[in-house]
Amino acid sequence: MAILIQASHVAYAHGGNQIFTDVTFELKDGDRIAVVGANGTGKSTLFRLLAKELRPQRGDVVHQRGLTLGYLAQHGTLDPDQTPYELVGSLSSDPETLDRELARLETRLTEPLTDDEIAEVLDAYNHTLARLDEGSDRDPGAVIVELLTGLRLSERLWRQPVGLLSGGEKKLVAIARFLFQQPAVLLLDEPDNHLDVEAKAWLEQFLSTYPGVVGLITHDRYMIDRIANEIVELEDGAVQTYPGNYSAFRRQKRERLERQAQLRELQEREYRKLKESAEQLTQWARQNPKFATRAENQRRKQAEERERLDQTPIPILNRRTIDVEFTAERGGSMVLHGDDVSKEYDSHTVFESFDLVIRHGERIGLIGPNGAGKTTLFRLIREEETPTTGFLRLGSSIEVGYFAQEQESLDGTHSPIDLVRRIKPLNEQQALGFLIGFLFDRDDALRPAGELSGGERSRLRIALLILSGANFLLLDEPTNNLDIDSVGALEDALIDFGGTILAISHDRYFLDRVCGRTLALDAGVIRDYPGPYSWVMQNLEKGTPLTRRLAQPVVKPQPTSKRKTARAGG
């Protein structure tokens, strides 16, 4: 297969931090790679190097001549005055405009140019030719509609200025723009952030049949499984590739590390034998000079084996991840009881009337499109808002712990140590020891929380939630900003948690591992499914009737007053 991008012996450092030391790998026709690794290992930096947004300090990144490449950064910018429809279609031009661009580039080639400049002009020329060919094969307007509809961007937003859109809506526009371009190589950095489950499923289907090369950075393990045919793992400044999807990668990596551990044990055993032999011969040489030469040779072999051992990386079968353990008092058997609950804002119905019962020990996933009202339900449970009708009542001795999606619950002016000590009476050293279990070093633990990265803030909020002693956890996208290994540690801890969980998440792998019951919210209706996410989806695809609405709409006299959310006493 043709090599489209070749990275050879690439080294790169930033701010005194050596990110890559000697990276060599290639992207070929048909590749669908997923780049994985802990936060801070350089996944985004690798894509920027491949896209030639960054220059390596050593080594080379070479593109096939005429290569077209689209790179979607995590935090890109869009013209705030243009509409989504205009922005997505801005990469399409009429034939006359493209012909003028070709003529301009042909004129440019007659000028004195360096080899690099000639290559850039030829790349632009070939790209323009490709766009001209594509224009005869597809209707740009139909493609724009297909992309925006598939990504579930509301049609009412298509003609609004992008500056008025939310962060998640802007991300959808950026994705659609790159998919419309159809470059030979598509590099997507966290494209699924802010996407709901249905939009993710559509994007997976689109990328799995994409005619070019796909490079993907994501923490969504289902997305990796369904798209990738090769995993590129970044670890300790180096790259290791594995054929297959994420599930195959986990198995192969474990097997590779186990083989390395066995080899390391054999090497260490051999070294110990050489050391014992050298010590014995040295002792004999003190008594009999004829052993001196043999002792010297054995000490030299011992030194060579020691040097070989020192140059061999120690395989780490279990990388350090978050040290998480949730403990809580049990509370009552009835955790939450809702009766005839509805919610409206002006003339907009968020929920039709429903009843709800959550009992001790249940782990429930709350799913639905963005804007369906999932976070509103959390606000009702936390008594930040009141229902339009009915009530939601917490059971006896129930303490709610809330994990907010956008860190609004975190005081950014205080350090992690200060925030820990606000909740629990610990001295500074005890608080630091607690935070070390969440991958914080001393410097990070003393910095204002507002200066922490997204992943660090997520880890801090998990730490504070644990200290709260809550027995009913409301989790709003708890896996956001966590690397895959840390997500796995969080899942393990939640599975062992002795209380009750209601979790909003677009992470389907998380929902399947943690939640045994599913509430689906869409178009004002909440439906209750007695199983995890994948079980629900499989049965719905088969047409199996699974459930009913939590409550059918009922016609009642208009209430004269709104009943307030209450907490059950005793």
XYZ file of C-alpha atoms in Angstrom:
570
model
C 0.000 0.000 0.000
C 1.147 3.542 -0.738
C 2.713 5.454 2.149
C 0.976 8.831 2.516
C 2.854 10.177 5.563
C 6.237 8.973 6.832
C 7.575 10.087 10.234
C 11.237 9.137 10.703
C 13.200 9.384 13.983
C 11.151 12.366 15.147
C 12.138 14.128 18.371
C 10.209 17.012 19.898
C 10.356 18.925 23.182
C 8.233 21.754 24.556
C 8.950 23.962 27.549
C 11.838 21.785 28.634
C 9.656 18.656 28.501
C 10.894 15.970 26.103
C 7.686 14.667 24.505
C 9.166 12.430 21.775
C 12.681 11.029 21.577
C 12.771 8.794 18.481
C 9.396 8.240 16.819
C 9.154 6.382 13.515
C 5.929 5.219 11.893
C 3.870 5.645 8.733
C 0.338 6.199 7.507
C -0.657 4.078 4.516
C -3.686 3.759 2.255
C -6.495 2.058 4.163
C -5.183 2.915 7.627
C -7.671 3.827 10.349
C -5.482 4.504 13.343
C -6.456 5.439 16.875
C -3.798 7.142 18.994
C -4.003 6.260 22.684
C -1.942 7.104 25.750
C -2.165 8.819 29.103
C -2.910 12.551 29.233
C 0.285 14.496 28.542
C 1.998 11.822 26.431
C 1.764 13.975 23.279
C -1.224 12.673 21.310
C -2.258 16.124 20.041
C 1.397 17.064 19.480
C 1.833 13.996 17.267
C -1.104 15.040 15.082
C 0.243 18.594 14.815
C 3.596 17.198 13.709
C 1.930 14.946 11.129
C -0.106 17.919 9.866
C 3.104 20.018 9.708
C 1.721 22.571 12.127
C 4.820 21.861 14.222
C 8.360 21.135 13.048
C 10.297 18.298 14.697
C 13.552 19.274 16.397
C 15.103 16.149 14.933
C 13.922 13.784 12.232
C 11.484 14.308 9.369
C 7.791 14.165 8.530
C 7.304 13.620 4.784
C 3.988 13.846 2.904
C 3.262 12.113 -0.378
C 3.339 14.708 -3.130
C -0.084 16.228 -3.723
C -1.450 14.925 -0.423
C -4.610 16.591 0.884
C -4.911 16.599 4.671
C -7.566 17.825 7.073
C -6.704 18.331 10.738
C -9.443 18.946 13.304
C -7.844 20.330 16.466
C -9.456 19.997 19.891
C -9.981 23.735 20.161
C -10.264 25.182 16.676
C -11.686 28.576 15.710
C -14.497 29.399 13.293
C -15.584 32.704 11.764
C -18.293 33.838 14.235
C -20.145 35.866 11.594
C -20.708 33.021 9.141
C -23.530 30.498 9.453
C -22.937 26.738 9.782
C -24.296 26.227 6.267
C -21.889 28.831 4.854
C -18.875 27.533 6.772
C -19.350 23.912 5.767
C -19.834 24.897 2.140
C -16.951 27.380 2.118
C -14.578 24.621 1.006
C -16.641 24.192 -2.156
C -16.150 26.551 -5.091
C -17.767 26.960 -8.463
C -15.772 25.742 -11.509
C -14.903 29.283 -12.650
C -13.309 30.123 -9.299
C -11.348 26.883 -9.276
C -10.138 27.475 -12.860
C -8.861 30.920 -11.831
C -7.048 29.358 -8.862
C -5.394 26.794 -11.166
C -4.248 29.573 -13.503
C -2.799 31.518 -10.560
C -0.853 28.474 -9.365
C 0.446 27.773 -12.904
C 1.765 31.337 -13.061
C 3.351 30.899 -9.643
C 5.282 27.866 -10.930
C 6.986 30.051 -13.577
C 8.542 32.201 -10.822
C 11.886 31.500 -9.094
C 11.020 29.137 -6.222
C 12.858 26.964 -3.745
C 12.285 23.209 -3.796
C 10.035 23.484 -0.732
C 7.997 26.287 -2.331
C 7.598 24.276 -5.543
C 6.345 21.311 -3.517
C 3.811 23.522 -1.689
C 2.489 25.015 -4.948
C 2.188 21.560 -6.531
C 0.309 20.311 -3.484
C -2.121 23.224 -3.763
C -2.496 22.639 -7.514
C -3.321 18.940 -7.079
C -5.737 19.751 -4.258
C -7.552 22.282 -6.459
C -7.736 19.770 -9.311
C -9.246 17.212 -6.953
C -11.869 19.726 -5.794
C -12.723 20.519 -9.411
C -13.207 16.800 -10.158
C -15.352 16.316 -7.046
C -17.580 19.219 -8.006
C -18.957 17.355 -11.000
C -19.852 14.289 -8.931
C -21.855 15.677 -6.036
C -24.350 18.344 -5.100
C -22.652 20.508 -2.427
C -25.957 21.569 -0.893
C -27.129 17.977 -0.493
C -23.818 16.998 1.123
C -24.036 19.900 3.592
C -27.556 18.852 4.592
C -26.472 15.207 4.969
C -23.549 16.135 7.236
C -25.368 18.624 9.468
C -28.360 16.301 9.789
C -26.222 13.253 10.545
C -24.315 15.115 13.252
C -27.668 16.193 14.737
C -27.132 19.945 14.511
C -30.627 21.390 14.818
C -31.861 22.749 11.484
C -32.945 25.994 13.167
C -29.227 26.746 13.746
C -28.043 26.258 10.173
C -28.642 29.904 9.218
C -27.621 31.502 12.533
C -24.177 33.104 13.055
C -21.744 30.578 14.510
C -20.869 33.082 17.233
C -24.296 32.443 18.796
C -23.796 28.672 19.012
C -22.696 26.700 22.071
C -19.267 25.061 22.267
C -20.731 21.676 21.411
C -22.657 23.054 18.434
C -19.510 24.741 17.103
C -17.691 21.405 17.340
C -20.370 19.818 15.140
C -19.882 22.542 12.517
C -16.102 22.074 12.561
C -16.456 18.308 12.086
C -18.927 18.746 9.219
C -16.568 21.214 7.544
C -13.688 18.738 7.478
C -15.878 15.820 6.411
C -17.208 17.930 3.534
C -13.654 18.562 2.340
C -12.956 14.792 2.026
C -9.127 15.008 2.209
C -6.969 11.955 1.581
C -5.909 12.014 5.249
C -8.273 13.059 8.020
C -6.786 13.665 11.496
C -9.447 14.175 14.178
C -8.507 15.191 17.727
C -11.357 14.352 20.144
C -14.107 14.750 17.498
C -16.690 13.113 19.780
C -16.471 15.690 22.590
C -19.955 17.198 23.094
C -21.579 14.670 20.723
C -24.610 12.769 21.959
C -24.914 9.014 21.488
C -26.800 9.181 18.172
C -24.352 11.681 16.665
C -21.461 9.448 17.751
C -23.070 6.441 16.097
C -23.517 8.402 12.846
C -19.910 9.637 12.926
C -18.658 6.091 13.542
C -20.558 4.809 10.526
C -19.291 7.680 8.354
C -15.643 7.215 9.364
C -15.740 3.413 9.134
C -16.556 3.723 5.410
C -14.458 6.851 4.728
C -12.494 6.414 1.474
C -9.296 7.999 2.838
C -6.995 7.521 5.818
C -8.463 8.265 9.254
C -6.414 9.226 12.313
C -8.371 9.461 15.542
C -7.677 10.651 19.077
C -10.540 9.779 21.403
C -11.232 8.347 24.854
C -14.351 6.587 23.526
C -13.437 2.899 23.542
C -16.523 1.894 21.524
C -15.630 4.390 18.802
C -12.088 3.028 18.618
C -13.377 -0.550 18.451
C -15.729 0.267 15.580
C -13.359 2.377 13.466
C -9.707 1.512 14.074
C -7.712 -1.208 12.345
C -4.496 -0.174 14.101
C -3.712 1.285 17.532
C -0.781 3.659 18.031
C 0.163 3.879 21.702
C 2.301 6.732 23.037
C 4.274 5.893 26.144
C 7.512 7.267 27.585
C 8.267 9.330 24.467
C 8.016 6.366 22.091
C 5.428 4.797 19.780
C 4.242 1.199 19.799
C 1.779 0.008 17.128
C -0.713 -2.851 17.426
C -2.861 -4.291 14.614
C -6.602 -4.399 15.237
C -9.047 -2.429 17.345
C -9.006 -1.370 20.999
C -10.080 -4.731 22.397
C -7.311 -6.478 20.430
C -4.812 -3.847 21.583
C -5.560 -4.465 25.268
C -4.998 -8.191 24.823
C -1.831 -7.802 22.734
C -0.315 -5.234 25.069
C -0.890 -7.429 28.101
C 0.719 -10.387 26.295
C 3.706 -8.265 25.186
C 4.297 -6.936 28.699
C 4.022 -10.420 30.181
C 6.631 -11.695 27.700
C 8.893 -8.760 28.546
C 8.434 -9.412 32.266
C 9.401 -13.073 31.805
C 12.471 -12.085 29.772
C 13.428 -9.521 32.398
C 13.160 -12.155 35.123
C 15.456 -14.499 33.154
C 17.973 -11.681 32.648
C 17.931 -10.772 36.328
C 18.332 -14.435 37.279
C 21.354 -14.707 34.963
C 22.803 -11.528 36.444
C 22.430 -12.878 39.986
C 24.252 -16.087 38.974
C 27.094 -14.074 37.411
C 27.319 -11.873 40.492
C 27.465 -14.862 42.865
C 30.082 -16.544 40.671
C 32.199 -13.370 40.477
C 32.060 -12.915 44.244
C 33.055 -16.555 44.820
C 35.973 -16.382 42.370
C 37.148 -13.080 43.859
C 37.173 -14.667 47.307
C 39.144 -17.670 45.996
C 41.569 -15.342 44.181
C 42.502 -13.738 47.482
C 43.655 -17.162 48.680
C 45.006 -18.505 45.386
C 46.308 -16.133 42.646
C 45.572 -18.672 39.890
C 41.854 -17.722 40.182
C 42.563 -13.995 39.580
C 42.113 -14.075 35.784
C 38.869 -16.076 35.994
C 37.565 -13.699 38.673
C 38.367 -10.674 36.493
C 36.594 -12.216 33.471
C 33.522 -13.019 35.568
C 33.381 -9.479 36.978
C 33.554 -8.124 33.404
C 30.659 -10.384 32.328
C 28.720 -9.245 35.397
C 29.286 -5.571 34.499
C 28.199 -6.186 30.884
C 25.034 -7.945 32.040
C 24.301 -5.112 34.478
C 24.689 -2.561 31.686
C 22.362 -4.602 29.461
C 19.793 -4.763 32.246
C 20.021 -1.015 32.861
C 19.349 -0.323 29.174
C 16.326 -2.630 29.075
C 13.069 -0.870 30.085
C 11.274 -2.472 32.993
C 7.832 -3.656 31.788
C 5.058 -2.111 33.854
C 2.050 -4.423 33.859
C -0.112 -2.015 35.836
C 0.490 1.662 35.150
C -0.284 3.993 38.025
C -3.822 5.330 37.694
C -6.226 7.059 40.023
C -6.364 5.416 43.432
C -10.138 5.543 43.864
C -12.306 4.071 46.579
C -15.811 5.357 47.348
C -17.140 4.830 50.872
C -20.544 5.934 52.147
C -23.131 5.265 54.841
C -25.959 3.145 53.458
C -28.978 5.446 53.895
C -32.580 4.329 53.372
C -33.852 1.715 50.914
C -35.863 4.362 49.045
C -33.349 6.770 47.527
C -35.595 8.909 45.309
C -39.344 9.006 44.795
C -40.981 11.140 42.104
C -44.724 11.521 41.566
C -46.444 13.285 38.642
C -43.269 15.268 37.878
C -43.256 17.618 34.904
C -41.163 20.621 33.924
C -41.869 23.502 31.568
C -40.105 26.742 30.720
C -42.646 29.228 29.375
C -44.296 27.237 26.564
C -41.474 24.682 26.216
C -42.088 21.255 27.768
C -38.901 19.647 29.085
C -40.592 16.631 30.716
C -44.094 15.338 30.382
C -45.571 13.980 33.607
C -43.698 10.970 35.002
C -43.285 8.907 38.172
C -39.883 7.637 39.261
C -38.538 5.298 41.927
C -34.819 4.747 42.568
C -33.808 2.245 45.243
C -30.612 1.684 47.192
C -27.751 0.143 45.227
C -29.119 0.850 41.741
C -26.738 2.132 39.081
C -28.673 3.976 36.412
C -27.522 5.534 33.152
C -29.394 8.640 31.958
C -29.131 9.070 28.181
C -30.664 11.330 25.563
C -29.800 13.944 22.926
C -28.036 17.140 23.918
C -30.626 19.624 25.145
C -33.172 16.937 26.073
C -33.173 17.984 29.742
C -30.834 15.539 31.465
C -29.044 18.232 33.464
C -32.412 19.834 34.249
C -33.478 16.589 35.929
C -30.324 16.745 38.038
C -31.193 20.315 39.049
C -34.641 19.164 40.157
C -33.171 16.338 42.238
C -30.713 18.763 43.851
C -33.561 21.219 44.589
C -31.958 23.961 42.508
C -35.247 24.176 40.587
C -38.810 23.080 41.306
C -41.038 20.924 39.084
C -43.947 22.543 37.294
C -46.138 19.788 38.755
C -45.526 16.964 41.195
C -42.567 16.367 43.473
C -39.210 14.619 43.750
C -38.378 13.444 47.258
C -35.082 12.097 48.598
C -35.271 9.204 51.033
C -34.170 9.009 54.639
C -30.456 9.709 55.330
C -29.696 10.194 51.631
C -26.737 12.492 50.946
C -26.280 13.624 47.343
C -22.823 13.968 45.785
C -22.761 15.885 42.499
C -20.121 15.719 39.753
C -20.678 18.721 37.460
C -19.899 18.482 33.742
C -18.192 21.833 33.268
C -16.327 22.293 36.572
C -18.716 25.017 37.713
C -18.646 23.489 41.193
C -14.875 23.976 41.586
C -13.380 27.045 43.314
C -10.485 27.939 41.037
C -8.857 30.383 43.459
C -7.888 27.746 46.034
C -5.339 24.948 45.749
C -6.316 21.263 45.694
C -4.865 20.890 49.204
C -7.037 23.770 50.457
C -10.154 22.283 48.848
C -9.479 18.873 50.410
C -8.984 20.405 53.859
C -12.268 22.320 53.538
C -14.123 19.000 53.428
C -12.081 16.937 55.870
C -9.885 18.049 58.825
C -6.493 16.892 57.508
C -3.093 18.502 57.906
C -1.214 19.544 54.777
C 0.865 16.366 54.591
C -2.217 14.138 54.963
C -4.067 16.109 52.266
C -1.053 15.825 49.951
C -0.873 12.082 50.564
C -4.550 11.777 49.644
C -4.033 13.777 46.416
C -0.963 11.753 45.413
C -3.394 8.850 45.040
C -5.048 10.927 42.282
C -1.773 11.468 40.389
C -1.038 14.950 41.811
C 2.522 15.893 42.740
C 3.306 18.509 45.371
C 3.594 21.424 42.908
C 0.201 20.693 41.320
C -1.421 20.186 44.726
C -0.326 23.690 45.798
C -1.341 25.511 42.578
C -4.709 27.309 42.297
C -7.266 24.869 40.888
C -8.042 27.331 38.094
C -4.558 26.738 36.649
C -5.006 22.968 36.375
C -5.649 21.185 33.076
C -9.067 19.742 32.265
C -7.958 16.232 33.213
C -6.419 17.444 36.476
C -9.605 19.297 37.415
C -11.653 16.176 36.715
C -9.376 14.131 38.956
C -9.649 16.754 41.694
C -13.445 16.781 41.542
C -13.507 12.992 41.843
C -11.256 13.279 44.908
C -13.562 15.855 46.515
C -16.627 13.750 45.729
C -15.073 10.797 47.531
C -14.358 12.902 50.611
C -17.957 14.140 50.742
C -19.213 10.746 51.967
C -22.298 10.961 49.716
C -24.383 7.797 49.237
C -26.284 8.960 46.113
C -23.990 10.073 43.298
C -25.239 12.310 40.479
C -22.548 12.143 37.804
C -22.702 14.483 34.799
C -20.213 13.214 32.175
C -17.685 11.947 34.762
C -15.310 10.475 32.162
C -14.699 13.746 30.290
C -11.004 14.750 30.208
C -9.820 11.477 31.781
C -7.427 9.224 29.886
C -8.587 5.684 29.175
C -6.696 4.035 32.034
C -8.062 6.555 34.547
C -11.584 5.985 33.232
C -11.109 2.272 33.834
C -10.006 2.943 37.426
C -13.068 5.165 37.971
C -15.360 2.457 36.571
C -13.864 -0.148 38.891
C -14.413 2.126 41.889
C -18.031 2.885 40.957
C -18.751 -0.819 40.500
C -17.498 -1.364 44.076
C -19.365 1.687 45.452
C -21.877 0.726 48.132
C -24.379 3.484 47.363
C -26.605 4.516 44.446
C -25.600 6.107 41.126
C -27.454 8.142 38.495
C -25.030 9.009 35.679
C -25.359 11.170 32.582
C -22.844 9.928 30.045
C -22.223 9.666 26.310
C -19.496 7.087 27.037
C -21.213 3.851 26.051
C -18.417 1.657 27.391
C -18.787 3.366 30.786
C -22.574 2.925 30.705
C -22.251 -0.783 29.943
C -19.684 -1.436 32.679
C -21.297 0.605 35.460
C -25.048 0.911 34.853
C -27.549 -1.950 34.941
C -30.617 0.209 34.290
C -31.184 2.910 31.672
C -33.411 5.990 31.624
C -33.780 7.467 28.128
C -34.987 11.049 27.773
C -36.127 12.398 24.410
C -38.841 14.772 23.199
C -40.126 15.316 26.721
C -40.659 11.619 27.470
C -38.604 9.512 29.906
C -38.516 5.776 29.268
C -37.237 3.164 31.705
C -35.229 0.157 30.436
C -34.241 -2.743 32.742
C -30.753 -3.223 31.331
C -27.457 -1.541 30.312
C -27.046 0.628 27.230
C -25.908 -1.991 24.687
C -28.600 -4.460 25.749
C -31.207 -1.744 25.250
C -29.885 -0.799 21.797
C -29.652 -4.413 20.607
C -33.213 -5.174 21.646
C -34.617 -1.963 20.200
C -32.951 -2.769 16.856
C -34.700 -6.158 16.922
C -38.012 -4.437 17.613
C -38.332 -6.100 21.017
C -40.807 -4.225 23.250
C -38.845 -3.476 26.405
C -40.664 -0.945 28.499
C -43.197 1.796 28.831
C -43.046 5.452 29.626
C -42.345 6.136 33.263
C -45.800 7.698 33.275
C -48.330 8.395 30.560
C -49.453 12.010 30.195
C -52.599 12.555 32.232
C -55.231 15.238 31.946
C -55.677 16.998 35.256
C -57.086 20.326 36.376
C -54.478 23.089 36.125
C -52.836 23.319 39.575
C -53.283 26.590 41.401
C -49.748 26.427 42.790
C -46.536 24.565 42.052
C -45.587 21.897 44.567
C -42.032 22.269 45.730
C -39.402 19.525 45.713
C -39.131 18.141 49.243
C -36.746 15.972 51.201
C -38.300 13.131 53.130
C -37.803 13.346 56.853
C -36.819 10.600 59.324
